[in-house]
CSV table of C-alpha atoms in Angstrom, one decimal:
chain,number,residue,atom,x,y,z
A,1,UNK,CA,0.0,0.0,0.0
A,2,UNK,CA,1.3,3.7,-1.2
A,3,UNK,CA,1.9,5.9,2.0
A,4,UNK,CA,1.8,9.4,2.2
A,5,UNK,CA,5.5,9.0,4.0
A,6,UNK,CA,6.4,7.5,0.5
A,7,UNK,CA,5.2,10.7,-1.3
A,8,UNK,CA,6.6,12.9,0.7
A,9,UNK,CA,9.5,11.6,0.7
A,10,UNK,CA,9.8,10.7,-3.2
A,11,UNK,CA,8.5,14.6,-4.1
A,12,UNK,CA,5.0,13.5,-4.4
A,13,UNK,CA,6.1,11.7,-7.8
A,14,UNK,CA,6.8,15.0,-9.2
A,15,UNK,CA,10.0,14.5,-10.3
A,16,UNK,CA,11.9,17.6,-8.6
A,17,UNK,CA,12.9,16.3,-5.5
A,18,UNK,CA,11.3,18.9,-3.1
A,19,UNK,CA,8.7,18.4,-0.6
A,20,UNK,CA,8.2,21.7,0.3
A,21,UNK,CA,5.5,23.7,0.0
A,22,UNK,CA,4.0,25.3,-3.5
A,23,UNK,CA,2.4,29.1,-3.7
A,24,UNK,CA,-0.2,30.2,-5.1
A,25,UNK,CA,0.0,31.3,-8.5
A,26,UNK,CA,-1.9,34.7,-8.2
A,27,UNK,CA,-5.4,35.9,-7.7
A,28,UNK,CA,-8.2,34.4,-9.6
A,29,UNK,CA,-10.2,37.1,-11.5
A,30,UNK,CA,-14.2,37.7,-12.1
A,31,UNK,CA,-14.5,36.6,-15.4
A,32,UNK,CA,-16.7,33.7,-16.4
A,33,UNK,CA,-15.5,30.2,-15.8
A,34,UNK,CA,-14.5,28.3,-19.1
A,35,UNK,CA,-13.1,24.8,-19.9
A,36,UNK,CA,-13.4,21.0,-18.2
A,37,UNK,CA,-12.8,21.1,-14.4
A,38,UNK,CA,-12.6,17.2,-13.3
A,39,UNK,CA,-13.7,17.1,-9.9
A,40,UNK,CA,-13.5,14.0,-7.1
A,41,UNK,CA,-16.5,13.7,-4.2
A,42,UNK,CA,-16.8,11.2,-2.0
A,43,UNK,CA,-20.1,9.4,-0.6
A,44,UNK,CA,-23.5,10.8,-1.6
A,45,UNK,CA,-21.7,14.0,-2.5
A,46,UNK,CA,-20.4,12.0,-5.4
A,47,UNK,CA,-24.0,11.2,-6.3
A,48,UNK,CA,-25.2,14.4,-6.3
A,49,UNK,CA,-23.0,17.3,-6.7
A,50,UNK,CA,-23.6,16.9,-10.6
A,51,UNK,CA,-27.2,19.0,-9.9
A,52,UNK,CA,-25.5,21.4,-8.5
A,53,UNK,CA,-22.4,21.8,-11.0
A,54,UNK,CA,-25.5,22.4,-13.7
A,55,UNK,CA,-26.5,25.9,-11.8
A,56,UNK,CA,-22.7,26.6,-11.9
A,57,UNK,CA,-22.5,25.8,-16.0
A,58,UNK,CA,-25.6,27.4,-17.0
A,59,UNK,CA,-24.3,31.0,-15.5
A,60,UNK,CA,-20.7,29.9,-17.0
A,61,UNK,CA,-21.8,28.0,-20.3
A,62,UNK,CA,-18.4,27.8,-21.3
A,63,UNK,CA,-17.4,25.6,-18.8
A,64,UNK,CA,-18.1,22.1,-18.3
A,65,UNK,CA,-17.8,20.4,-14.8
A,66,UNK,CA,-17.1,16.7,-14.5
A,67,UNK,CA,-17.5,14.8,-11.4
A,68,UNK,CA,-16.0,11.6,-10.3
A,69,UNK,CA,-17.7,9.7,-7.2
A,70,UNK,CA,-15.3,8.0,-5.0
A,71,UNK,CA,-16.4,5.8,-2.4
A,72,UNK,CA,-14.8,7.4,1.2
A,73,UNK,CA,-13.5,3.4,1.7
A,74,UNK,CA,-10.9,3.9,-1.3
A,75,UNK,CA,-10.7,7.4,-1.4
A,76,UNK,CA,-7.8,8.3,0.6
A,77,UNK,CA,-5.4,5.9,-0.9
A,78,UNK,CA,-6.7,7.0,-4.5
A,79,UNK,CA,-5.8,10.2,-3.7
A,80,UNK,CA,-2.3,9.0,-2.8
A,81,UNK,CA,-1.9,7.3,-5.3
A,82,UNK,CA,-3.2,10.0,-7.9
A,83,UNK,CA,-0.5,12.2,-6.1
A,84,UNK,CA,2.3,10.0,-6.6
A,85,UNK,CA,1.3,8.9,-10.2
A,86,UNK,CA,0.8,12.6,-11.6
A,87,UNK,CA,-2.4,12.0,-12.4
A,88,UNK,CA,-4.7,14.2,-10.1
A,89,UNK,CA,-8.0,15.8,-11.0
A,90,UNK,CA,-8.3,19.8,-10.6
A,91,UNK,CA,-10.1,19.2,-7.5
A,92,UNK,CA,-10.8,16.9,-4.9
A,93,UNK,CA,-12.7,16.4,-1.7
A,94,UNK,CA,-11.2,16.3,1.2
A,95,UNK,CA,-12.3,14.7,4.6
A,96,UNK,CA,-11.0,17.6,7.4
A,97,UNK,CA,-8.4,15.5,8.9
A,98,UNK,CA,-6.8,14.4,5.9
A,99,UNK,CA,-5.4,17.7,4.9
A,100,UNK,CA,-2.5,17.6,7.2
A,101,UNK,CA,-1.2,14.8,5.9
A,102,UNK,CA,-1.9,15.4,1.9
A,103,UNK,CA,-0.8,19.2,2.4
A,104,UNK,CA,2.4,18.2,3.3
A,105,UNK,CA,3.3,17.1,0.3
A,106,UNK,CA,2.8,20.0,-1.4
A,107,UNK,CA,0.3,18.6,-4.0
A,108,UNK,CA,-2.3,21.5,-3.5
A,109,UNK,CA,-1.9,25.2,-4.3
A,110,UNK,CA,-2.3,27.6,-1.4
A,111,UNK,CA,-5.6,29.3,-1.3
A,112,UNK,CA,-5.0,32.5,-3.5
A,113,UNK,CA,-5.5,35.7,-1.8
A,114,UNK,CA,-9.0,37.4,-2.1
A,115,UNK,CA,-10.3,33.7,-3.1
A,116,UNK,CA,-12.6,33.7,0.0
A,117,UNK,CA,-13.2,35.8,3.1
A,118,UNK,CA,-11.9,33.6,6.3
A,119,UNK,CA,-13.7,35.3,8.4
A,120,UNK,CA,-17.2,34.7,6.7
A,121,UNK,CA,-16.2,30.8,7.6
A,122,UNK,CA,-17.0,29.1,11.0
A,123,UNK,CA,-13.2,29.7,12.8
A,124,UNK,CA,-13.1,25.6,13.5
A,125,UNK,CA,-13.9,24.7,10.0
A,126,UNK,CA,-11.6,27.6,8.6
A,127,UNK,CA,-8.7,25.7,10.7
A,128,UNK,CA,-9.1,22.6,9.0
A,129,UNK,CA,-7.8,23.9,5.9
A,130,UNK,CA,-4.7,25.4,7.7
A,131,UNK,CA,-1.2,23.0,7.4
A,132,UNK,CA,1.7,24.8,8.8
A,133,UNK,CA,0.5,28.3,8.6
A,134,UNK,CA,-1.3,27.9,4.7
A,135,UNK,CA,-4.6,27.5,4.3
A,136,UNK,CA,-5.5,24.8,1.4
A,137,UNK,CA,-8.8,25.2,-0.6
A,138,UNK,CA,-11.9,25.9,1.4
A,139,UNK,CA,-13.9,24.3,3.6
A,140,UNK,CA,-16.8,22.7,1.8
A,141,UNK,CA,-19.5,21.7,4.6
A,142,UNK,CA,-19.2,21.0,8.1
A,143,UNK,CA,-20.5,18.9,10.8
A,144,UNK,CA,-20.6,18.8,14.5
A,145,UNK,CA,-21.9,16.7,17.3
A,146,UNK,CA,-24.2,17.7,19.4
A,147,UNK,CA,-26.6,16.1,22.0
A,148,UNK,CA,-29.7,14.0,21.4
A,149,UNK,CA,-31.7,12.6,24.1
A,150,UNK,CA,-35.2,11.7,24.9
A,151,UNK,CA,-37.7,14.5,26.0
A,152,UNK,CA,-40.0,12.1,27.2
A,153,UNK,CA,-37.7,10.2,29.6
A,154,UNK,CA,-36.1,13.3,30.9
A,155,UNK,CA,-39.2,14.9,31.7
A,156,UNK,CA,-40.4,11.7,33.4
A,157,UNK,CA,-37.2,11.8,35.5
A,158,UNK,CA,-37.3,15.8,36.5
A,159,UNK,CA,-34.4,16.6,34.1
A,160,UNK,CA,-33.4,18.7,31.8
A,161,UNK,CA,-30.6,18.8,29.3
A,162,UNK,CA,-27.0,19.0,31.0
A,163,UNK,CA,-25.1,22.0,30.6
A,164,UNK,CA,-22.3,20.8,32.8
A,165,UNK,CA,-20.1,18.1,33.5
A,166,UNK,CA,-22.1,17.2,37.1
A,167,UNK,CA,-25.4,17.6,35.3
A,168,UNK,CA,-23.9,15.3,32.4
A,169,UNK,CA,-23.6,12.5,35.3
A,170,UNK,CA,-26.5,13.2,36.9
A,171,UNK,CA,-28.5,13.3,33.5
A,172,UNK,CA,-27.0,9.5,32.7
A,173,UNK,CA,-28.1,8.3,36.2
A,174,UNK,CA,-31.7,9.7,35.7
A,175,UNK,CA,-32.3,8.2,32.4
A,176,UNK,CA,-31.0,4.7,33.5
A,177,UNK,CA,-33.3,5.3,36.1
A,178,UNK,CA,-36.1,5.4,33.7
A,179,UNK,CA,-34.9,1.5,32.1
A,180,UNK,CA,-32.6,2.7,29.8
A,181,UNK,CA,-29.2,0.4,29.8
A,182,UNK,CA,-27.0,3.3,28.8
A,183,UNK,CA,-28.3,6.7,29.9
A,184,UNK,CA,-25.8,7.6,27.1
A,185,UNK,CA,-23.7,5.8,24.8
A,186,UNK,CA,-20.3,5.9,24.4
A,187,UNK,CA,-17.5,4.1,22.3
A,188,UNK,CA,-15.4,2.1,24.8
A,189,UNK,CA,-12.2,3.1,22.4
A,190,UNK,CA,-12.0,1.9,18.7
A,191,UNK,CA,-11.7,3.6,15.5
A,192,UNK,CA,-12.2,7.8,16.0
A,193,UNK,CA,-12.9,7.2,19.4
A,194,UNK,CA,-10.7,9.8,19.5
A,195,UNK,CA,-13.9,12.2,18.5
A,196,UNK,CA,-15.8,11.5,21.5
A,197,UNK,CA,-12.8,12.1,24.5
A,198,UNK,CA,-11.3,14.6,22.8
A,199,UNK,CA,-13.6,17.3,22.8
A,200,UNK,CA,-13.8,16.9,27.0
A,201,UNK,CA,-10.0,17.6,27.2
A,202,UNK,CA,-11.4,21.2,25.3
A,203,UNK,CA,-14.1,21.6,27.6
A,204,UNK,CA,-11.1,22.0,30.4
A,205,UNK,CA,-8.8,24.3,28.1
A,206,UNK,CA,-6.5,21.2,26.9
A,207,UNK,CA,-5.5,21.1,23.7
A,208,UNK,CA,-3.5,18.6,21.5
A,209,UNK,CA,-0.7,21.3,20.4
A,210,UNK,CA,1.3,23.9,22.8
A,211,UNK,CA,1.6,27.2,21.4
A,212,UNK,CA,5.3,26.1,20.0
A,213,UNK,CA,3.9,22.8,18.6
A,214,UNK,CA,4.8,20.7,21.2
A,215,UNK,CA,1.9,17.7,22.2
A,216,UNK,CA,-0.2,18.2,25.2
A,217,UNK,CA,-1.2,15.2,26.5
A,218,UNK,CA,0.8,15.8,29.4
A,219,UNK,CA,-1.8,18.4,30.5
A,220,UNK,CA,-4.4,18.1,33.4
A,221,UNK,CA,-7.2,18.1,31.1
A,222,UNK,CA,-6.8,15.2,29.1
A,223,UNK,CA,-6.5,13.1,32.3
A,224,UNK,CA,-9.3,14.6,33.5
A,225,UNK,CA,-11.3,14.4,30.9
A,226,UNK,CA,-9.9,10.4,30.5
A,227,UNK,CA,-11.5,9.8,34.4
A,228,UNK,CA,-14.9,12.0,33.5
A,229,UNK,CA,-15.4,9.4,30.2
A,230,UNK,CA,-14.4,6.1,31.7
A,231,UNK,CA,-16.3,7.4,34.3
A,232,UNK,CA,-19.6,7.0,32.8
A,233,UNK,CA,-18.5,2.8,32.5
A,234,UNK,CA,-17.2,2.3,36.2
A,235,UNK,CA,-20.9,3.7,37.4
A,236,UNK,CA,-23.0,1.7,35.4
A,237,UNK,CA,-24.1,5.0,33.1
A,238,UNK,CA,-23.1,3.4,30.0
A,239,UNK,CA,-22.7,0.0,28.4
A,240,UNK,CA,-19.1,-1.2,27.4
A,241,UNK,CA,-20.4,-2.0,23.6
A,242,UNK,CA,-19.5,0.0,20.7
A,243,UNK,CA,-23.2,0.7,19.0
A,244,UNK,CA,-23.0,0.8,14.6
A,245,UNK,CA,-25.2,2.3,12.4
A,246,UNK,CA,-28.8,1.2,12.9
A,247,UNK,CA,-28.6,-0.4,16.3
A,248,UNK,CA,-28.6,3.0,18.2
A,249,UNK,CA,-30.9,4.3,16.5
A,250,UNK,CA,-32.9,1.3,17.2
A,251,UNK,CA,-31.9,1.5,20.5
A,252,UNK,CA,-32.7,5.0,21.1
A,253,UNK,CA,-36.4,4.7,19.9
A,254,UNK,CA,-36.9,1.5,22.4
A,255,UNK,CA,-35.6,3.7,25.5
A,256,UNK,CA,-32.4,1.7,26.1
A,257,UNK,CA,-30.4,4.1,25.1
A,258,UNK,CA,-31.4,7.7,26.7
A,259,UNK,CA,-28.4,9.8,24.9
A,260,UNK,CA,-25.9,9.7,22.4
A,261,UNK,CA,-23.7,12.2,20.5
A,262,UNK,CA,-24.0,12.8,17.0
A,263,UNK,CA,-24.2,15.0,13.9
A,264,UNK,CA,-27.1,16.7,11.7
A,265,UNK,CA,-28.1,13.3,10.0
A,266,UNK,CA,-29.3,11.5,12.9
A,267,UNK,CA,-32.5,13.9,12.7
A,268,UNK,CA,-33.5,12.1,9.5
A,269,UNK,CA,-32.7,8.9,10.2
A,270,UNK,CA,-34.6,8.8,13.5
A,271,UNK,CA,-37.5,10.6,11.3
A,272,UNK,CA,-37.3,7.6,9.1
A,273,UNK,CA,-37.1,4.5,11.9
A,274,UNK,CA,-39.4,5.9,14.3
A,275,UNK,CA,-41.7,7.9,12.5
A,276,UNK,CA,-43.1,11.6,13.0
A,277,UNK,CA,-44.6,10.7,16.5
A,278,UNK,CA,-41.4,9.8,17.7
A,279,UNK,CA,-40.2,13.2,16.7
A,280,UNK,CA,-42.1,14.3,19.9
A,281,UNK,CA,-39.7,12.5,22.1
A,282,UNK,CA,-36.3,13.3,21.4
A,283,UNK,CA,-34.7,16.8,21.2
A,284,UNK,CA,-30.6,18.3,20.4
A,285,UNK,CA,-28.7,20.4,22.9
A,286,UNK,CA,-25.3,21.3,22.8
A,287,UNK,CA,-22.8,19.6,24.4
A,288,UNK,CA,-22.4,19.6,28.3
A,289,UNK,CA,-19.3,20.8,29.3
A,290,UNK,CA,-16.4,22.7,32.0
A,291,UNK,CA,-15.3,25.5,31.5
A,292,UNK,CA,-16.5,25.7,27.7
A,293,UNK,CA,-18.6,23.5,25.7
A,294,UNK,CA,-16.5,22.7,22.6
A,295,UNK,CA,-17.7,20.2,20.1
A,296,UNK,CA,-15.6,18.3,17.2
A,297,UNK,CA,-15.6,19.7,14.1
A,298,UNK,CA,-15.7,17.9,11.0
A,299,UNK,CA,-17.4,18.2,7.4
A,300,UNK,CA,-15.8,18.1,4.2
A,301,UNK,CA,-13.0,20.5,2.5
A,302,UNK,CA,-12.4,21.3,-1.4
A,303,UNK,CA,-9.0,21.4,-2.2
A,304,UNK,CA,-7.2,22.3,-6.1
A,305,UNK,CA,-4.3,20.6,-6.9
A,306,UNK,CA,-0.8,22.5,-7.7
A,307,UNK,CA,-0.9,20.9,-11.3
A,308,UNK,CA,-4.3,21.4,-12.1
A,309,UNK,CA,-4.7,21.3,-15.6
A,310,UNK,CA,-7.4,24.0,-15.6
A,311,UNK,CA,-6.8,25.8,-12.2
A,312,UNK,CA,-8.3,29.2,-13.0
A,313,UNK,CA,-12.2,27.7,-13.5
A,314,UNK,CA,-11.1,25.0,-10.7
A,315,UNK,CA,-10.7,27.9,-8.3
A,316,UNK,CA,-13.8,29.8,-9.9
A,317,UNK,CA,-16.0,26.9,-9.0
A,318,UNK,CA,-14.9,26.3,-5.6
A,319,UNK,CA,-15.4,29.8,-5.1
A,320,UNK,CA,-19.5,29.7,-5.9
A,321,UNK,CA,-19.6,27.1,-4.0
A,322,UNK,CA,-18.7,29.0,-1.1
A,323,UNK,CA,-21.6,31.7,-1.9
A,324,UNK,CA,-24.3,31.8,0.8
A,325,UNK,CA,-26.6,31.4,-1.7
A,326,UNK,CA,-25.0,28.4,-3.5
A,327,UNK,CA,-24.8,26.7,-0.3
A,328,UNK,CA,-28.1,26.5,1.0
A,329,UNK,CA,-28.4,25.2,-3.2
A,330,UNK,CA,-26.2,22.4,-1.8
A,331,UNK,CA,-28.0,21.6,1.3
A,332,UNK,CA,-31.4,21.6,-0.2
A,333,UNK,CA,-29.8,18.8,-2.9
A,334,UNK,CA,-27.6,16.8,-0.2
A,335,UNK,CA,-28.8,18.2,3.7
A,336,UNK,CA,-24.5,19.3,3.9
A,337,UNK,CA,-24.7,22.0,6.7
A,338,UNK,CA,-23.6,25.1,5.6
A,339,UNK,CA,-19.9,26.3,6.0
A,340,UNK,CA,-20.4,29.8,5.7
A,341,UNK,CA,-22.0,31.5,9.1
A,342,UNK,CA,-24.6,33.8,7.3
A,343,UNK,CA,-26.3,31.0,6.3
A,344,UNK,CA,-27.5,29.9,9.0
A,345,UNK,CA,-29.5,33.2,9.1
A,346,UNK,CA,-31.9,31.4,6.4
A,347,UNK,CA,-35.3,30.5,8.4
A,348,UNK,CA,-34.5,26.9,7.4
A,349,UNK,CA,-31.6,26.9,9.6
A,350,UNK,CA,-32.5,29.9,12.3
A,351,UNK,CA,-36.5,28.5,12.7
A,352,UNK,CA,-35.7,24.6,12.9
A,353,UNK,CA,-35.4,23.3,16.1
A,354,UNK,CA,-32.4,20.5,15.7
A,355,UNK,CA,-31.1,22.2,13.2
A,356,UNK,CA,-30.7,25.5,15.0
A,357,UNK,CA,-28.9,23.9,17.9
A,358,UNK,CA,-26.2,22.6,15.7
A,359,UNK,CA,-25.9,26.3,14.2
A,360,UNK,CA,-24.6,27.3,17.8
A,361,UNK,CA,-23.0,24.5,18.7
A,362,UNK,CA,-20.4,25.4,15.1
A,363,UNK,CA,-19.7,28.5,17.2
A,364,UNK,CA,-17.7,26.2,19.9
A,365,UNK,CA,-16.0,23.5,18.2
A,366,UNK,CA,-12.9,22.6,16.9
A,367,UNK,CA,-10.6,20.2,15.5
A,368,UNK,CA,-7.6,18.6,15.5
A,369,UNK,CA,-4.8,20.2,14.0
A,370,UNK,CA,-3.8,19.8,10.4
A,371,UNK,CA,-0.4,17.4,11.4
A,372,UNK,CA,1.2,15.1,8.5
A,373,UNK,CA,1.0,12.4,11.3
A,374,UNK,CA,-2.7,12.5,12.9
A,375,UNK,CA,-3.6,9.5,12.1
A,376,UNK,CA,-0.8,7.6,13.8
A,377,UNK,CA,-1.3,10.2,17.0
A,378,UNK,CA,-5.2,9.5,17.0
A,379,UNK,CA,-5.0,5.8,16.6
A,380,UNK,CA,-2.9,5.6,20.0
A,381,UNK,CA,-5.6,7.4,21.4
A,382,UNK,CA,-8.3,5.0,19.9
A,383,UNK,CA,-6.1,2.4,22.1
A,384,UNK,CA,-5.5,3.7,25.2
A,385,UNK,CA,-9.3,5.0,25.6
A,386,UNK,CA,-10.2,1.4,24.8
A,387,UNK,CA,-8.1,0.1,27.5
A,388,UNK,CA,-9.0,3.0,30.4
A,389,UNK,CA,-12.6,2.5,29.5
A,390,UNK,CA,-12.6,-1.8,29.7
A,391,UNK,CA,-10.6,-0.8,33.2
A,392,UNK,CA,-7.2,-2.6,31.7
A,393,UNK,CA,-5.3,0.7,32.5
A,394,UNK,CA,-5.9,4.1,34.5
A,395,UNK,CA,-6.4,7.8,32.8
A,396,UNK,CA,-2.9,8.9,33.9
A,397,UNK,CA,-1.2,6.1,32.7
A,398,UNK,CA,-2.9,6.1,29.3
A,399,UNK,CA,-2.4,10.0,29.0
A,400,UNK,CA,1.5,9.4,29.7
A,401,UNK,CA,1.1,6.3,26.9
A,402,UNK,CA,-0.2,9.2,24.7
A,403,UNK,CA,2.3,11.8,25.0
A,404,UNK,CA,5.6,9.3,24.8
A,405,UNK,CA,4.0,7.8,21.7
A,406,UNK,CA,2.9,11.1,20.4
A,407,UNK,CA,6.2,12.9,21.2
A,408,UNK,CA,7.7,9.7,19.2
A,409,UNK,CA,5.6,9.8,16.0
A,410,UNK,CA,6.1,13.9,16.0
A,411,UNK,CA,3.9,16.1,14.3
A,412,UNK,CA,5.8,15.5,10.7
A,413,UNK,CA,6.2,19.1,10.2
């Protein structure tokens, strides 16, 4: 299998040598797109960004924009492998933390100047583009967990939704009270585990980076927040069983389950399994937390490559997409929250109830930083949570585990 070490190492089959970093090849004008942009999507994006790409070529009718679907399962290593070959599209999708590790071998071109306005990004999603100081394409859509938990068990129990860390316990307790076997569920480690534990080392002001680029695990918080998770399993508040797709939704509806974290598409797929009466029994909140109540961030990124054969519409096509007005287009075709704050000022957004909540919730999250080598650092974390929540180690014992094998790997910049 191709690594991205190879590529990096090899000039990402380039032929010059160099692994360091391209710029941007000037500012991209206002004139009308024209020529073939070959774009890559993943998942249903794949399916359906072609409805969207017609709005784009009917105002531009000189351009023509083709789009590849690539299953998520094989797209990483097709992009590798695209990379290394010389044979990349003009643009592809990008899941969020990928970019660290493709941006550092200087396959993409640097966001030109003027492209987009940052600031009219969420800042967590903005950050996701960002390797080493240089932001990379734009992010596309984004997504964020939040808290969903039965109404009608909670008000049964006296409860409402926890804002805090104690009320987060206390919440759990109530709803197993009420018959559920896991007042909320919670992967006992595994893959992106990391996602659940990491936002509680946030909530107490931990971070995964120092201010020089050093690893933090050796901070307070992430033992902390490594006691507060297996917590939830040493008290009976949460089953040790990692729940797939379809069981806790299942679960959920029957009442065993009385919370869970998740992102924006839950809503429909709880519509669809338990019907519109069930609607009536569940609600969103944000997330509980300490001293903040930061979420993960996530979604999807659009990235042009530093060889793309027609880079000028490329660029002029990821910046429509990145229109207010083009993405509330897009979420109307594929439900993709929208990356751009304003909006969410759109009644569809500001009047929904679930929707609404996740809105605010983008306001305090974050993710992981863009590091050549996250997903060697994460995967330790996968393990040890695994191994503090099944009780086969202690929090400060799996933090130091963390920070000597983080410290190890190194951030590959």
């Amino acid at each position: 299998m191709l690594t991205v070490g190879t590529l990096a190492l090899t000039g990402c089959g380039r032929g010059d040598g160099s692994d360091s970093a391209p710029e941007s090849k000037g500012a991209i004008d206002d004139s009308p797109a024209t020529g073939t942009v070959e774009i890559w999507a993943m998942g249903n994006e794949g399916e359906v960004l072609d409805q969207l790409a017609a709005e784009f070529e009917k105002d531009n009718p000189d351009a023509d924009i083709q789009v590849t679907a690539v299953p998520w399962d094989s797209a990483h290593d097709r992009i590798a492998t695209a990379i290394a070959g010389g044979s990349t599209p003009d643009i592809t999708m990008l899941g969020t933390t990928w970019v660290g590790e493709f941006g550092a071998t200087g396959a993409f071109e640097p966001t030109p100047d003027g492209l987009v306005d940052e600031s009219t990004f969420f800042p967590g999603s903005w950050d996701t583009t960002v390797v080493d100081g240089t932001a990379y394409g734009v992010p596309w859509y984004v997504d964020t967990r939040v808290l969903y938990y039965r109404t009608d068990m909670a008000k049964a129990a006296g409860v409402n939704a926890p804002e805090t860390w104690d009320e987060f316990s206390g919440f759990a307790a109530a709803m197993v009270d009420q018959g559920a076997t896991s007042g909320v569920s919670l992967p006992p480690g595994g893959f992106d585990s990391w996602q659940y534990i990491t936002p509680f080392a946030w909530q107490q002001g931990g971070d995964i980076l120092t201010d020089d680029g050093q690893f933090a695990f050796d901070d307070a918080a992430w033992t902390d927040a490594f006691e507060f998770y297996a917590s939830f399993f040493d008290d009976g508040l949460a089953e040790p069983v990692r729940l797939e797709g379809g069981e806790i939704e299942q679960k959920f509806i029957d009442g065993e389950v009385g919370s869970f974290f998740s992102g924006p598409y839950h809503v429909s797929l709880l519509r669809e399994q338990g019907g519109e009466d069930f609607m009536d029994k569940f609600a969103v909140a944000m997330v509980p937390g300490a001293t903040n109540r930061t979420s993960f961030t996530g979604g999807g990124n659009l990235a042009v490559f530093d060889d793309a054969a027609n880079r000028d519409a490329a660029w002029k096509f990821v910046r429509w997409l990145s229109q207010p007005e083009t993405q509330l287009a897009w979420y109307d075709i594929s439900t993709d929250l929208p990356s751009v704050q304003s909006a969410w000022d759109d009644p569809v957004f500001a009047d929904d109830p679930y929707l609404s909540v996740f809105g605010e919730q983008l306001s305090d999250s974050k993710a992981p930083p863009a590091i050549p080598t996250w997903a060697q650092v994460s995967a330790v974390i996968d393990q040890e949570l695994e191994k503090v929540a099944r009780g086969e180690t202690d929090a400060a014992t799996a933090v130091d585990t963390i920070q000597q094998s983080a410290t190890s790997i190194g951030t590959g910049q």
